[in-house]
Coordinates of C-alpha atoms and ligand atoms in Angstrom, one line a residue:
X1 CA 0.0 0.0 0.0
X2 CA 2.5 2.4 1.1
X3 CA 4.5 1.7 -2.5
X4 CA 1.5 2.2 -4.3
X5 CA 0.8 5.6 -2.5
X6 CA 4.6 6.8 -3.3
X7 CA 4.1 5.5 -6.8
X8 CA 0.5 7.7 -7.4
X9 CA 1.9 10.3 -5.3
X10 CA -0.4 13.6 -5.6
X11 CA -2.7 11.8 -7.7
X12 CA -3.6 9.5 -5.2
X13 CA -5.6 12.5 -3.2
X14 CA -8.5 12.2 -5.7
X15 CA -9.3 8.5 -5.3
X16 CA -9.5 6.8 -8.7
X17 CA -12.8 5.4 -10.0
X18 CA -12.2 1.6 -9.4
X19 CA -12.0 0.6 -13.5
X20 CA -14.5 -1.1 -15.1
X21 CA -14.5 -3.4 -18.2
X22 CA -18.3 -4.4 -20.3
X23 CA -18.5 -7.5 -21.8
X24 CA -21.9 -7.4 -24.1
X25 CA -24.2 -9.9 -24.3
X26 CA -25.3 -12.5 -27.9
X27 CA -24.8 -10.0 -30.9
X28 CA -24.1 -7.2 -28.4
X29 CA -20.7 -6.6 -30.3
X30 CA -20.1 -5.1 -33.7
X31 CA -17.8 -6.7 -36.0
X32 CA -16.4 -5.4 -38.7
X33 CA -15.1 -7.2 -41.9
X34 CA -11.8 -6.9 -43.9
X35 CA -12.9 -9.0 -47.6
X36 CA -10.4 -9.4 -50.2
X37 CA -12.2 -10.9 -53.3
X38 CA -14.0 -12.9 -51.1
X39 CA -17.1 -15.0 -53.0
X40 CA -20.6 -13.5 -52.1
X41 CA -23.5 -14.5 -52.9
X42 CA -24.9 -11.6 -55.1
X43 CA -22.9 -8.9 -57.4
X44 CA -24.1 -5.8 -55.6
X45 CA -22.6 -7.3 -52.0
X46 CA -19.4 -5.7 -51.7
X47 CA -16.1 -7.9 -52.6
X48 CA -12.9 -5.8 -51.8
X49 CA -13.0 -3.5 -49.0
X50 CA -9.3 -2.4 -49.9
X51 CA -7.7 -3.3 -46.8
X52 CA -9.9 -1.2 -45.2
X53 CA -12.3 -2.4 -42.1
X54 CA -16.0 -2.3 -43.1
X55 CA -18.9 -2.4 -39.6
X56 CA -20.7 -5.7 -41.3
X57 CA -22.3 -6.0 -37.8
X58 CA -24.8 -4.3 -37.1
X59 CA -25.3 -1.9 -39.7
X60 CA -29.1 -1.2 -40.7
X61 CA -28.4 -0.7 -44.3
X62 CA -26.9 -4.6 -44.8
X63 CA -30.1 -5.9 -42.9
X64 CA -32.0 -4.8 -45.7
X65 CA -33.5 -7.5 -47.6
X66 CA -31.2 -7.1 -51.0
X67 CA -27.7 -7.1 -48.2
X68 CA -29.2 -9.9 -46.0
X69 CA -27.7 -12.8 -47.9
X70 CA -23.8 -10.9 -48.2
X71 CA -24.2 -10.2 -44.2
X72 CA -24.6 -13.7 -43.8
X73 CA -22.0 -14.3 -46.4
X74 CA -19.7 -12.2 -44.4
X75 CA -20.0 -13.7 -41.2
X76 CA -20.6 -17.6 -42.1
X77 CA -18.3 -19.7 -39.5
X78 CA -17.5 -23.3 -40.4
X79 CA -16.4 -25.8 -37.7
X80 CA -14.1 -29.3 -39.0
X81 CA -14.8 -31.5 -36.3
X82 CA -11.5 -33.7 -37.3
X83 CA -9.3 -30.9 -37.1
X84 CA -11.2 -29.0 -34.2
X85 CA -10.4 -25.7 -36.5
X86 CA -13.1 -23.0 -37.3
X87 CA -13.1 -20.8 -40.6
X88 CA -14.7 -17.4 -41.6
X89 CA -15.4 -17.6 -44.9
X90 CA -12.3 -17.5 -47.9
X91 CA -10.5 -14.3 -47.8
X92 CA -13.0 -12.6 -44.8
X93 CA -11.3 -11.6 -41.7
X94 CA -13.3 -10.4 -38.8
X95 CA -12.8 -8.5 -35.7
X96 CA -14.7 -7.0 -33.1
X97 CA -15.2 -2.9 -33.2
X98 CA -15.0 -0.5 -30.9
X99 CA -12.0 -2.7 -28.7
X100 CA -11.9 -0.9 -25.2
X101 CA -13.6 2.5 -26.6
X102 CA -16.4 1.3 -28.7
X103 CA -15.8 3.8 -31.2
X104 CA -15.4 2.2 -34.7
X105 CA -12.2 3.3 -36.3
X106 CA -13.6 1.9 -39.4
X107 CA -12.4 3.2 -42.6
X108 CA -15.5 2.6 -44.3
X109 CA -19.5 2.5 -43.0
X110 CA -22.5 1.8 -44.8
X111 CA -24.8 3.5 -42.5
X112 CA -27.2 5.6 -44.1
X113 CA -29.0 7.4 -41.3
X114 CA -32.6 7.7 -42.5
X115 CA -33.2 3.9 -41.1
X116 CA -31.9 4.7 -37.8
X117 CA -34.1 6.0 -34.9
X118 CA -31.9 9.0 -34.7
X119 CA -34.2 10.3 -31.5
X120 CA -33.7 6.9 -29.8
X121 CA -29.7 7.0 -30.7
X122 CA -29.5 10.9 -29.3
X123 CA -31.2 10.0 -26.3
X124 CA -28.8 7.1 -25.6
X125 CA -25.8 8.6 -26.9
X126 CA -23.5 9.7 -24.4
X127 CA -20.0 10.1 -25.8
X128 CA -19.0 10.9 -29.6
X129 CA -18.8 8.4 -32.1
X130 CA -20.3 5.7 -29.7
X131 CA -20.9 2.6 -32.3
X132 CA -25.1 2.3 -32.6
X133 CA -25.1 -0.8 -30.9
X134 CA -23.1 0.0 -28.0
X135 CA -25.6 3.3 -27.0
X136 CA -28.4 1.4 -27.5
X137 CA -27.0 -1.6 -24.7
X138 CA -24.6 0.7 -22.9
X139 CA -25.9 4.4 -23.3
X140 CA -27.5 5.0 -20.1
X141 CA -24.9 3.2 -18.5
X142 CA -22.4 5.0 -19.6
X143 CA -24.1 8.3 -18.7
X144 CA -25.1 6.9 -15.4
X145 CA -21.4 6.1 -14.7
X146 CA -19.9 9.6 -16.6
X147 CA -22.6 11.4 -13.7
X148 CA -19.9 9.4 -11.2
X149 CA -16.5 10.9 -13.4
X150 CA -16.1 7.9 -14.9
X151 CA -15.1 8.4 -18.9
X152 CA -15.2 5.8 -21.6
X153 CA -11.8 4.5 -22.4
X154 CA -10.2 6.0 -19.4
X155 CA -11.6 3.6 -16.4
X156 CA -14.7 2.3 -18.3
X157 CA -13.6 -0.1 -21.3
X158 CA -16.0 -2.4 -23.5
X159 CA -14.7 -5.5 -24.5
X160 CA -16.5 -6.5 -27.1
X161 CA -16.0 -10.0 -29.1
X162 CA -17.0 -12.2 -31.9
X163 CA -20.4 -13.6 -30.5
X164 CA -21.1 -16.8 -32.9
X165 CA -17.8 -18.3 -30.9
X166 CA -17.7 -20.0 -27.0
X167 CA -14.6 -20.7 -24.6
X168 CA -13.1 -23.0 -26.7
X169 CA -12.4 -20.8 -29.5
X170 CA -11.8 -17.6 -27.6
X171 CA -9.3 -19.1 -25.6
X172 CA -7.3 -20.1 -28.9
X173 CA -7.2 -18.1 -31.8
X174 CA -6.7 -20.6 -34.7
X175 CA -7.2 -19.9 -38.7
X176 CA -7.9 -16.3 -37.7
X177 CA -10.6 -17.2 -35.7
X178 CA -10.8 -16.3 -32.0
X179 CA -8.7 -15.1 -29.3
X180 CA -10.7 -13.3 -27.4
X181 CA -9.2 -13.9 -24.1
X182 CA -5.6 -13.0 -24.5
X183 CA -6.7 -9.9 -25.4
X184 CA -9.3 -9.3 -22.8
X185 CA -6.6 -10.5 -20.3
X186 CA -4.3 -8.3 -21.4
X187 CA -6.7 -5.3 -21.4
X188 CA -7.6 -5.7 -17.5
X189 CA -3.6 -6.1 -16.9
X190 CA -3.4 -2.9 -18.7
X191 CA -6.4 -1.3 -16.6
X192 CA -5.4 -3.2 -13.2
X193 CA -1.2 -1.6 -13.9
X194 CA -2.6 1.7 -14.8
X195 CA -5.7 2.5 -12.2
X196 CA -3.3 0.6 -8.9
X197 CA -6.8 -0.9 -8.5
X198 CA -8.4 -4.4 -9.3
X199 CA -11.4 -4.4 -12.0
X200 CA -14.6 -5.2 -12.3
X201 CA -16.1 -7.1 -14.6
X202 CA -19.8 -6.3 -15.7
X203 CA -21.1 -8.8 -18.1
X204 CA -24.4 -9.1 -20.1
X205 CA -26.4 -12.2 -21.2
X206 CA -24.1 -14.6 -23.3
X207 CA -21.1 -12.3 -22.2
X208 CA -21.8 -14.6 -18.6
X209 CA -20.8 -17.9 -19.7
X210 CA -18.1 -16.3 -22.1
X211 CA -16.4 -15.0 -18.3
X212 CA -17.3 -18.0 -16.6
X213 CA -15.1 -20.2 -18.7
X214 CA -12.5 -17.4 -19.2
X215 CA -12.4 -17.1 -15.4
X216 CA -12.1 -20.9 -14.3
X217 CA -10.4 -22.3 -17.3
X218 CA -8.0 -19.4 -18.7
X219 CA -6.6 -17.4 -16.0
X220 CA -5.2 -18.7 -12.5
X221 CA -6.6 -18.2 -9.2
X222 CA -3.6 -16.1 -7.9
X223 CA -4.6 -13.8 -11.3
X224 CA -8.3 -13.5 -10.4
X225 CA -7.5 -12.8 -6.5
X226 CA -4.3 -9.9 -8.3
X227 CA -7.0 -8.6 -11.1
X228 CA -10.3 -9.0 -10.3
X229 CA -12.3 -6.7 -7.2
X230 CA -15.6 -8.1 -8.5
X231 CA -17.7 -9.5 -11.3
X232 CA -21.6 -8.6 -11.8
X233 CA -23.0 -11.3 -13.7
X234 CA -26.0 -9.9 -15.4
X235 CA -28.8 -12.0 -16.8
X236 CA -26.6 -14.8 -17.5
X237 CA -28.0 -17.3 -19.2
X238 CA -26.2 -20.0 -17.5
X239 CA -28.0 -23.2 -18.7
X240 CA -29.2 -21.5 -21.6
X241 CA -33.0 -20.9 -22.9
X242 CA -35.9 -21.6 -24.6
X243 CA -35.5 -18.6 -27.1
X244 CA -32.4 -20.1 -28.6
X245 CA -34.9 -23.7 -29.8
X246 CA -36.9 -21.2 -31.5
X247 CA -33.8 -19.7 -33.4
X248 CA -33.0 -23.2 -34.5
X249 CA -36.5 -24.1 -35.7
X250 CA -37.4 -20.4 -37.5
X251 CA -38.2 -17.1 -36.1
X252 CA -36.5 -15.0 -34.0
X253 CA -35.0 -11.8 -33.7
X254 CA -32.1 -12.3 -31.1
X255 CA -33.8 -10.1 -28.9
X256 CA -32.6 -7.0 -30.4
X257 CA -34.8 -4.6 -31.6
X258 CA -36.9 -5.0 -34.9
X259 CA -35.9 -1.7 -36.2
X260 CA -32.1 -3.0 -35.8
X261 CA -32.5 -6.3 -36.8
X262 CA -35.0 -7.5 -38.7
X263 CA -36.9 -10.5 -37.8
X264 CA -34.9 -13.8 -38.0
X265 CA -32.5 -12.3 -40.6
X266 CA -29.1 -13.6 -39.3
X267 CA -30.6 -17.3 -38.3
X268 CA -28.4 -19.0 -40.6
X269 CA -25.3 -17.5 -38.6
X270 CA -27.3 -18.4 -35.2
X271 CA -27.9 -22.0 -36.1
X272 CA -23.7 -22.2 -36.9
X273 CA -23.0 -20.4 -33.8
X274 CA -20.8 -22.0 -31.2
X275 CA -22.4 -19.9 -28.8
X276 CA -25.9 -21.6 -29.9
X277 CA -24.7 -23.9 -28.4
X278 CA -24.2 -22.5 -24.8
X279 CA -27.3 -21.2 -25.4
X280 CA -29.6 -23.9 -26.0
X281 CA -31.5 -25.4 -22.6
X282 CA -28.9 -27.7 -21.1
X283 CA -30.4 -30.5 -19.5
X284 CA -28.7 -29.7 -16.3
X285 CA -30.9 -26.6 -15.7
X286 CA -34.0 -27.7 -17.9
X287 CA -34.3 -31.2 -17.0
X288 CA -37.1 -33.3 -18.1
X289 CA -39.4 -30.4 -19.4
X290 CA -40.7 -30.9 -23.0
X291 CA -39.9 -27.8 -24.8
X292 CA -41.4 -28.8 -27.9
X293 CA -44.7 -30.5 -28.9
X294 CA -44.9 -32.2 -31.6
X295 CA -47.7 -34.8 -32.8
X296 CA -44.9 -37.5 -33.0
X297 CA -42.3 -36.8 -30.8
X298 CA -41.7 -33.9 -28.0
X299 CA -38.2 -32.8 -27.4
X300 CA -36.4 -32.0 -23.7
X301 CA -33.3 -30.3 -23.4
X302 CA -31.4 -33.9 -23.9
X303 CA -32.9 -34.4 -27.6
X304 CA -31.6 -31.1 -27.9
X305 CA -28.3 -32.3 -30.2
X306 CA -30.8 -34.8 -32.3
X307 CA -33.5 -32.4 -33.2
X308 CA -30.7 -30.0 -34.5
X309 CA -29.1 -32.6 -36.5
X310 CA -32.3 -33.6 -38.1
X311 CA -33.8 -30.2 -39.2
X312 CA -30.1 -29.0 -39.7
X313 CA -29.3 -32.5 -42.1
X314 CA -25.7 -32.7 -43.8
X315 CA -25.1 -29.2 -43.3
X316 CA -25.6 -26.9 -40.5
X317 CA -26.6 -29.9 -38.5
X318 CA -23.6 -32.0 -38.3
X319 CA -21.7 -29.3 -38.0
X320 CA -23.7 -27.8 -34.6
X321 CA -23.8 -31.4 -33.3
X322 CA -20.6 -32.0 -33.1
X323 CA -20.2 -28.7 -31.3
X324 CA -22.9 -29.7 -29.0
X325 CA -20.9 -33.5 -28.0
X326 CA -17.7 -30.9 -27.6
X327 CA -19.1 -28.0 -25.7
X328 CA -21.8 -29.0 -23.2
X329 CA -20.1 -31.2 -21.4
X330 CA -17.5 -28.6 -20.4
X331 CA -19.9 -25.7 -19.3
X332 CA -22.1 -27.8 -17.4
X333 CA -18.7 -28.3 -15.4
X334 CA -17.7 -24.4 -14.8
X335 CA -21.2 -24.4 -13.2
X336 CA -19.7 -22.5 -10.3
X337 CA -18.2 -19.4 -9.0
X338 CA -14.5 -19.1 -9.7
X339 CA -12.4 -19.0 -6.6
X340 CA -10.6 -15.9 -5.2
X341 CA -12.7 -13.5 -6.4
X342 CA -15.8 -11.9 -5.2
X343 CA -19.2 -12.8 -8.0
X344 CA -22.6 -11.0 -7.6
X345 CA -25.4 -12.9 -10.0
X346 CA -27.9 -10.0 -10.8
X347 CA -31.0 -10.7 -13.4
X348 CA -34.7 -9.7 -13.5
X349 CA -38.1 -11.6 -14.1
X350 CA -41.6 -10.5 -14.4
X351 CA -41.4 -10.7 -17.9
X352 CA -43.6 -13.4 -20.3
X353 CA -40.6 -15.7 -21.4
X354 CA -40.8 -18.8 -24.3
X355 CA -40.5 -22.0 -22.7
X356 CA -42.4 -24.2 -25.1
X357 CA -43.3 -24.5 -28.8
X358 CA -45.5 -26.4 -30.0
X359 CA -46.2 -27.7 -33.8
X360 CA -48.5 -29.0 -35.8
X361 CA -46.4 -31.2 -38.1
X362 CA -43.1 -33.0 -37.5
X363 CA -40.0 -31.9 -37.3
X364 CA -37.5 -32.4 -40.9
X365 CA -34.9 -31.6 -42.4
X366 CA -34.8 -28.0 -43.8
X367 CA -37.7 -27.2 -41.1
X368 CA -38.3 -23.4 -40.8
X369 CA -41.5 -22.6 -38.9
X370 CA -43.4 -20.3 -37.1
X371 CA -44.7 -22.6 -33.4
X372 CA -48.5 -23.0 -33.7
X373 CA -48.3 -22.2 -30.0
X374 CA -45.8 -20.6 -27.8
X375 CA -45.9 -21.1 -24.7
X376 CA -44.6 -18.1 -22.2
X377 CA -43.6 -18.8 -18.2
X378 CA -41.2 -16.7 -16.2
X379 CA -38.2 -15.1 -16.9
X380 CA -36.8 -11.9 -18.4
X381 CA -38.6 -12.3 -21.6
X382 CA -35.9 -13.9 -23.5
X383 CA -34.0 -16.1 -20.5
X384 CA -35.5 -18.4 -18.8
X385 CA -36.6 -18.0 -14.5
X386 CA -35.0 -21.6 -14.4
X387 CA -31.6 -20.5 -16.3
X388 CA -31.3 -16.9 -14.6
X389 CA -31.4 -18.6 -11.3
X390 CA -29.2 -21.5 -11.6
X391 CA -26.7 -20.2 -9.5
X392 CA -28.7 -19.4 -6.3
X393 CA -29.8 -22.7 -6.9
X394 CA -27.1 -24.9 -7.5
X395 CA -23.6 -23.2 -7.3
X396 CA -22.6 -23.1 -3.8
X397 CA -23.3 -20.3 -2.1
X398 CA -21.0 -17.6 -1.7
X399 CA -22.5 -15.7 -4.6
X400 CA -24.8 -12.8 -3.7
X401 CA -28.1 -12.9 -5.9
X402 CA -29.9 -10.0 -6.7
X403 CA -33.3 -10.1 -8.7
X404 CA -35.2 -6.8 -10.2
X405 CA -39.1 -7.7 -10.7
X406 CA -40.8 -6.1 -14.1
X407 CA -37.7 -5.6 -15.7
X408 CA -36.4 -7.2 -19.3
X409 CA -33.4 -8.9 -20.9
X410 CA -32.4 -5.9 -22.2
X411 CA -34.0 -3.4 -19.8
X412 CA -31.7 -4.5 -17.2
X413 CA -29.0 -2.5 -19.1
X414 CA -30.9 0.8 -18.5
X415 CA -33.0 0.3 -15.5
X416 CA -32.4 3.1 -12.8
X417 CA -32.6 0.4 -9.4
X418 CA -30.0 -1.6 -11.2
X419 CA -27.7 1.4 -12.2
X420 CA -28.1 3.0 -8.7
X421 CA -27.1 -0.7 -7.3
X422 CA -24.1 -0.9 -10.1
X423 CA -22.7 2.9 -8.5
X424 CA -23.3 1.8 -5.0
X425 CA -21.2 -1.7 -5.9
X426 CA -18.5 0.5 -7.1
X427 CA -18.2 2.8 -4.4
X428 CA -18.1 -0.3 -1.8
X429 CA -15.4 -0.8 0.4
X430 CA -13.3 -4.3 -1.2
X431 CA -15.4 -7.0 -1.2
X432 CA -14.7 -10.5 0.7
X433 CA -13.2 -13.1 -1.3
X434 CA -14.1 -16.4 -1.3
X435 CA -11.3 -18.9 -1.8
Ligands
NAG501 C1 -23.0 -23.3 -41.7 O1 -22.3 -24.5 -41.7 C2 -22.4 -25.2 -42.9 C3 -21.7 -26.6 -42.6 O2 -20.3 -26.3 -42.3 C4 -21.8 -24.4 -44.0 O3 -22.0 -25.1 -45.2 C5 -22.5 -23.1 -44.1 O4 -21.9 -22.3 -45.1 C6 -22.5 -22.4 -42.8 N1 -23.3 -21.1 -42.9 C7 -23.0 -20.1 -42.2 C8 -23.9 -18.9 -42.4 O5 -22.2 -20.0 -41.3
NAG502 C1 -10.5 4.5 -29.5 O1 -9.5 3.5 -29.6 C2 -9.0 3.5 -30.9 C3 -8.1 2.3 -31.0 O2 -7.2 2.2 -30.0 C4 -8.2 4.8 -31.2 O3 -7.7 4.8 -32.5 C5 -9.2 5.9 -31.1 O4 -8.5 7.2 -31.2 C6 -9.9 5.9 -29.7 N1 -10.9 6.9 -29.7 C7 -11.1 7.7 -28.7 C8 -12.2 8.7 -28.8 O5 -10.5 7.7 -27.6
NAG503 C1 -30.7 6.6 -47.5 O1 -31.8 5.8 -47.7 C2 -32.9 6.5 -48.3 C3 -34.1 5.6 -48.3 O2 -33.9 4.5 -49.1 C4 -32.6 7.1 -49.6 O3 -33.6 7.8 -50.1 C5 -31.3 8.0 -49.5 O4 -30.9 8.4 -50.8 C6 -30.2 7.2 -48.8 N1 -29.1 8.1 -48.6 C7 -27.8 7.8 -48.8 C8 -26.8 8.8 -48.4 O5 -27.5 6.7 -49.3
NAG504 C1 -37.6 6.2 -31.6 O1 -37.1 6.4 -30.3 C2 -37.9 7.2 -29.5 C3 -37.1 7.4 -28.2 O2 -36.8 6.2 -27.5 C4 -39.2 6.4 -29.3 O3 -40.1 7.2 -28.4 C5 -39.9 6.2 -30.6 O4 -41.0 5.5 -30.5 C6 -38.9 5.5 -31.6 N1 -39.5 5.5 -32.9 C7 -39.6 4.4 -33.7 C8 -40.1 4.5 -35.0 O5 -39.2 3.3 -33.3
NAG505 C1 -39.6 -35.0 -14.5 O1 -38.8 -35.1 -13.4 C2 -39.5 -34.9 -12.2 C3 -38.5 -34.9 -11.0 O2 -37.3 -35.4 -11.4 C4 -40.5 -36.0 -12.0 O3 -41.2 -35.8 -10.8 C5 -41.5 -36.0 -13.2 O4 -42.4 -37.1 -13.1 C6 -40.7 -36.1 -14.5 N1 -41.7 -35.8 -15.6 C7 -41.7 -36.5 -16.7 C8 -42.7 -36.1 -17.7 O5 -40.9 -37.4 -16.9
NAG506 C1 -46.1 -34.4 -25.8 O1 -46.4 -33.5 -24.7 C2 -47.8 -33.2 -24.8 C3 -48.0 -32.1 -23.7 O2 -47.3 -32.2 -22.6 C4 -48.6 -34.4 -24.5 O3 -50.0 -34.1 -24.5 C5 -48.3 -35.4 -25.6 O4 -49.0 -36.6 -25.3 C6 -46.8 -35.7 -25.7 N1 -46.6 -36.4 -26.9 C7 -45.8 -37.5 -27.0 C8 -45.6 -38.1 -28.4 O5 -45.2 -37.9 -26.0
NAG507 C1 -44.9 -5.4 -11.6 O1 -45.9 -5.1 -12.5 C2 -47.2 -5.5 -12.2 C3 -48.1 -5.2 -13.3 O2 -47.9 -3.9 -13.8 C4 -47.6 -4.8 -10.9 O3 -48.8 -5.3 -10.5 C5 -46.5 -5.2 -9.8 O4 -46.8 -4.5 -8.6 C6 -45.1 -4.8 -10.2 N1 -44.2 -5.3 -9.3 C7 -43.1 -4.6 -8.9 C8 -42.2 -5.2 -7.9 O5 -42.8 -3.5 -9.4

């Protein structure tokens, strides 16, 4: 202590803010694209972006119906299961925007403003240049946090990442794909050297699981106890949910917006998605519930990997079963809090949440349906009550749980009780660590 104070010297009379790193949620990132002759499906999607980074995610303008097919183009991932190796497509590199600041230092946008809820993105936006997609997750946030001197990029950093990937791939880049870790461990060094303080991680939604694994299976305890004051674990979907069935059987939006994403545009990236994976009901949390009806067979959260290789066939569905043999086994093993480091589990309910689908035919392959009933039980209207609460549940119990009634997936973000609780968390004295 004393070192530290001689190091900060005069400095050290203005306390500084205890730093903070954001780690967004499913599709909560932007991505942007580098494409060198790439093939696309269509001559007006764009081929050559000159070296230059393009925002392919999320951009309005290439959710249009003509741009749909080159987004998906742009962002199709390909898993060997022989060689345990993912691809992007031929000649497409990706990389998440906004690293630390979440201002895109793309060379080239697309954006054309008129499709934009400019009134929404003004009353959101709190710092120039803010990326879309981070003001409309972050905004009030941010401004909440900037009303406490904190300033984006000085001790409040978003870490955004390639969503369609889990653990496995962000604790390994390989091909050009992943590696998410190193530099998110690198980053809180950084933040941890420069601030003399330990960080707190605040994650959103699939950005839960992604810290869960990165905190028990990448960095060391002795690094957590060094780095880490505290992390708020917001609506983590820790066993997954309901919403993600419907993404693989048609019909959903992510939970984002419709004027930001149209509906089920980007469901042929979803149904690829390693993350899909974490995201689909695991039958650790769901159990024996059916969560979908049909006149022949129902489906729990077991037949899970069978009904995606028979609707997804030879294609998307081999591929996503073998990522579901290699990657539920592992998280349903992190299923607890990470030692030497103090975890708060915060998430909301009150919300009408999908938990069942029913259909009137049978399931096949190419399947793409709207459910002739949905049924809706409790949760934060895209999680599910029995996910969100998995860890009071099951983890042991030195992880404080906080719930906020009548409040969304989303709404969470923006919510006034939770971002009076997130100022009062930071202000606290050093929380106890379990070990
Ligand atoms: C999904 O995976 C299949 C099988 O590897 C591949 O043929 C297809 O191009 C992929 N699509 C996307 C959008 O990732
Ligand atoms: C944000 O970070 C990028 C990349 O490090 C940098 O080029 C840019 O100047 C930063 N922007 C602001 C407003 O700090
Ligand atoms: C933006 O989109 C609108 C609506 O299609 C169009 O009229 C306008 O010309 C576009 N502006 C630019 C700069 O592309
Ligand atoms: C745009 O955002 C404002 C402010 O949030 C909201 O009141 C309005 O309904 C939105 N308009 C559209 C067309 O979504
Ligand atoms: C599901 O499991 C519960 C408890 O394990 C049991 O009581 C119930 O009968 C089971 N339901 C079905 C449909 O198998
Ligand atoms: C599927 O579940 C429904 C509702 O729980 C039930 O009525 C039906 O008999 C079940 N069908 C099969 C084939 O098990
Ligand atoms: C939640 O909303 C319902 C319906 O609007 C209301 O009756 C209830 O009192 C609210 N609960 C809380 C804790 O705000």
């Amino acid at each position: 202590m004393a070192k530290r104070l001689a190091l900060c010297g005069v400095f050290c009379f203005a306390a500084a803010n205890r730093p903070v790193v954001l780690v967004p949620g499913l599709t909560g990132s932007g991505l942007e694209v580098k494409q060198h002759a790439a093939a696309m499906p269509h001559w007006y999607c764009k081929k050559d972006t000159h070296d230059k980074w393009m925002k392919a995610w999320v951009d309005p303008v290439q959710a249009l119906p003509g741009e749909v097919d080159c987004l998906i183009a742009r962002l199709t991932l390909t898993y060997d299961a022989a060689s345990d190796t993912y691809s992007n497509l031929a000649n497409v590199e990706l990389r998440a925007l906004g690293w630390a600041n979440g201002t895109g230092a793309s060379g080239l946008t697309t954006v054309n403003s008129s499709y934009v809820n400019e009134s929404y993105v003004n009353s959101v936006n709190s710092a120039h240049g803010l990326d879309l997609l981070y003001s409309y997750e972050f905004g009030p946030m941010l401004k909440k946090l900037e009303s406490r001197g904190y300033a984006l990029g000085k001790d409040v950093f978003l870490a955004p990442y390639d969503w369609r990937l889990a653990g496995d791939a962000h604790a390994q880049r390989k091909n050009g794909v992943g590696g998410y870790y190193q530099q998110l461990q690198q980053l809180i060094e950084e933040i941890v050297e420069a601030s003399g303080q330990p960080a707190v991680v605040l994650s959103h939604s699939l950005g839960c699981p992604t810290m869960l694994h990165f905190f028990h299976l990448y960095v060391s305890e002795a690094w957590r106890a060094r780095h880490i004051h505290g992390w708020l674990a917001l609506s983590g979907p820790w066993t997954g949910g309901a919403s993600q069935v419907m993404a693989y059987l048609g019909g959903w939006t992510l939970g984002l917006p419709s004027w930001l994403v149209p509906h089920d545009y980007v469901r042929p990236v979803q149904v690829n998605a390693s993350s899909g994976v974490w995201m689909t009901p695991h039958p650790k949390g769901f159990g024996n519930r059916t969560l979908v009806v049909t006149p022949s067979r129902n489906y729990t959260a077991a037949d899970m990997p069978d009904m995606v290789k028979l609707i997804g066939g030879e294609g998307w569905g081999r591929q996503t079963g073998s990522l579901f043999s290699k990657l539920q086994p592992s998280l349903a093993e992190i299923q607890s809090p990470p030692s030497g480091m103090h975890m708060e589990s915060w998430y909301s309910t009150g919300v009408p949440t999908i938990e069942g689908l029913v259909y009137d035919t049978d399931l096949s392959e190419g399947f793409n349906q709207a459910p002739s009933k949905t049924i809706r039980g409790e949760g934060d209207g895209l999680v599910n009550l029995v996910s969100l609460s998995q860890v009071e549940k099951v983890w042991p119990s030195s992880t404080t749980t906080r719930v906020f009634a009548n409040c969304s997936h989303f709404g969470i973000l923006s919510d006034p009780r939770v971002l009076e609780a997130l100022v009062e968390y930071l202000s606290e004295k050093p929380a106890p660590v379990f070990v």
